Amino acid sequence: EASKDGKNWIEIDREENDENLHQNRFHVFETKTNVTAKYIRLTQIGANWNENSHLTFACIELFGTINYDD
């Protein structure tokens, strides 16, 4: 999800039942919606591949353009 103000959020992508989300995988996801945002958040919307609610990242990178005028 992305937000300009940290209060109003827009879902920019959703990944469900994708084997690339399984542990020990590397994958690049492109968002389905392009927005201008100051804040990004990730929300786990269900159980993971191990049927629990743990959300773990070994590494995460976000790509985009930084605009310092805002």
mmCIF file of C-alpha atoms in Angstrom:
data_model
loop_
_atom_site.group_PDB
_atom_site.id
_atom_site.type_symbol
_atom_site.label_atom_id
_atom_site.label_comp_id
_atom_site.label_asym_id
_atom_site.label_seq_id
_atom_site.Cartn_x
_atom_site.Cartn_y
_atom_site.Cartn_z
ATOM 1 C CA GLU A 1 0.000 0.000 0.000
ATOM 2 C CA ALA A 2 1.152 3.545 -0.634
ATOM 3 C CA SER A 3 0.243 6.866 0.945
ATOM 4 C CA LYS A 4 1.142 10.520 0.502
ATOM 5 C CA ASP A 5 0.161 11.470 4.060
ATOM 6 C CA GLY A 6 0.365 8.255 6.118
ATOM 7 C CA LYS A 7 -3.413 8.291 6.666
ATOM 8 C CA ASN A 8 -5.031 7.536 3.297
ATOM 9 C CA TRP A 9 -3.734 4.321 1.719
ATOM 10 C CA ILE A 10 -4.008 2.916 -1.816
ATOM 11 C CA GLU A 11 -3.388 -0.754 -2.565
ATOM 12 C CA ILE A 12 -0.774 -0.783 -5.326
ATOM 13 C CA ASP A 13 -0.234 -4.547 -5.526
ATOM 14 C CA ARG A 14 -1.498 -7.828 -4.081
ATOM 15 C CA GLU A 15 0.245 -11.189 -4.268
ATOM 16 C CA GLU A 16 -1.600 -14.337 -3.213
ATOM 17 C CA ASN A 17 -0.644 -18.019 -3.496
ATOM 18 C CA ASP A 18 2.456 -17.153 -5.489
ATOM 19 C CA GLU A 19 5.256 -19.706 -5.127
ATOM 20 C CA ASN A 20 7.741 -16.833 -5.331
ATOM 21 C CA LEU A 21 6.578 -15.890 -1.834
ATOM 22 C CA HIS A 22 7.801 -19.227 -0.449
ATOM 23 C CA GLN A 23 10.823 -19.048 1.828
ATOM 24 C CA ASN A 24 14.346 -18.858 0.436
ATOM 25 C CA ARG A 25 13.214 -17.352 -2.851
ATOM 26 C CA PHE A 26 14.315 -14.204 -4.643
ATOM 27 C CA HIS A 27 11.819 -12.462 -6.885
ATOM 28 C CA VAL A 28 11.058 -8.984 -8.206
ATOM 29 C CA PHE A 29 7.420 -7.894 -8.115
ATOM 30 C CA GLU A 30 6.329 -4.885 -10.134
ATOM 31 C CA THR A 31 3.393 -2.940 -8.768
ATOM 32 C CA LYS A 32 0.227 -2.995 -10.823
ATOM 33 C CA THR A 33 -0.437 0.681 -10.033
ATOM 34 C CA ASN A 34 2.022 3.572 -10.234
ATOM 35 C CA VAL A 35 1.515 6.282 -7.632
ATOM 36 C CA THR A 36 3.347 9.148 -5.987
ATOM 37 C CA ALA A 37 3.809 8.284 -2.320
ATOM 38 C CA LYS A 38 5.810 9.227 0.732
ATOM 39 C CA TYR A 39 4.978 6.063 2.720
ATOM 40 C CA ILE A 40 4.931 2.375 1.779
ATOM 41 C CA ARG A 41 3.540 -0.436 3.937
ATOM 42 C CA LEU A 42 3.278 -4.187 3.516
ATOM 43 C CA THR A 43 0.303 -6.024 4.976
ATOM 44 C CA GLN A 44 0.069 -9.782 5.407
ATOM 45 C CA ILE A 45 -3.532 -10.649 4.514
ATOM 46 C CA GLY A 46 -3.573 -14.326 5.474
ATOM 47 C CA ALA A 47 -1.521 -17.280 6.614
ATOM 48 C CA ASN A 48 1.853 -17.873 5.002
ATOM 49 C CA TRP A 49 3.104 -21.081 3.337
ATOM 50 C CA ASN A 50 3.667 -22.588 6.799
ATOM 51 C CA GLU A 51 0.052 -21.801 7.762
ATOM 52 C CA ASN A 52 1.015 -19.201 10.377
ATOM 53 C CA SER A 53 1.034 -15.420 10.593
ATOM 54 C CA HIS A 54 4.785 -14.787 10.493
ATOM 55 C CA LEU A 55 6.005 -12.326 7.885
ATOM 56 C CA THR A 56 9.775 -12.566 7.457
ATOM 57 C CA PHE A 57 12.152 -10.923 5.003
ATOM 58 C CA ALA A 58 15.820 -11.717 4.566
ATOM 59 C CA CYS A 59 16.070 -8.645 2.352
ATOM 60 C CA ILE A 60 13.719 -6.124 0.800
ATOM 61 C CA GLU A 61 14.488 -3.392 -1.711
ATOM 62 C CA LEU A 62 12.107 -0.722 -2.959
ATOM 63 C CA PHE A 63 12.815 0.987 -6.250
ATOM 64 C CA GLY A 64 11.497 4.334 -7.393
ATOM 65 C CA THR A 65 12.262 7.995 -7.719
ATOM 66 C CA ILE A 66 12.854 10.257 -4.733
ATOM 67 C CA ASN A 67 11.474 13.780 -4.989
ATOM 68 C CA TYR A 68 12.824 16.039 -2.247
ATOM 69 C CA ASP A 69 10.467 18.918 -3.129
ATOM 70 C CA ASP A 70 7.482 17.421 -1.240
#
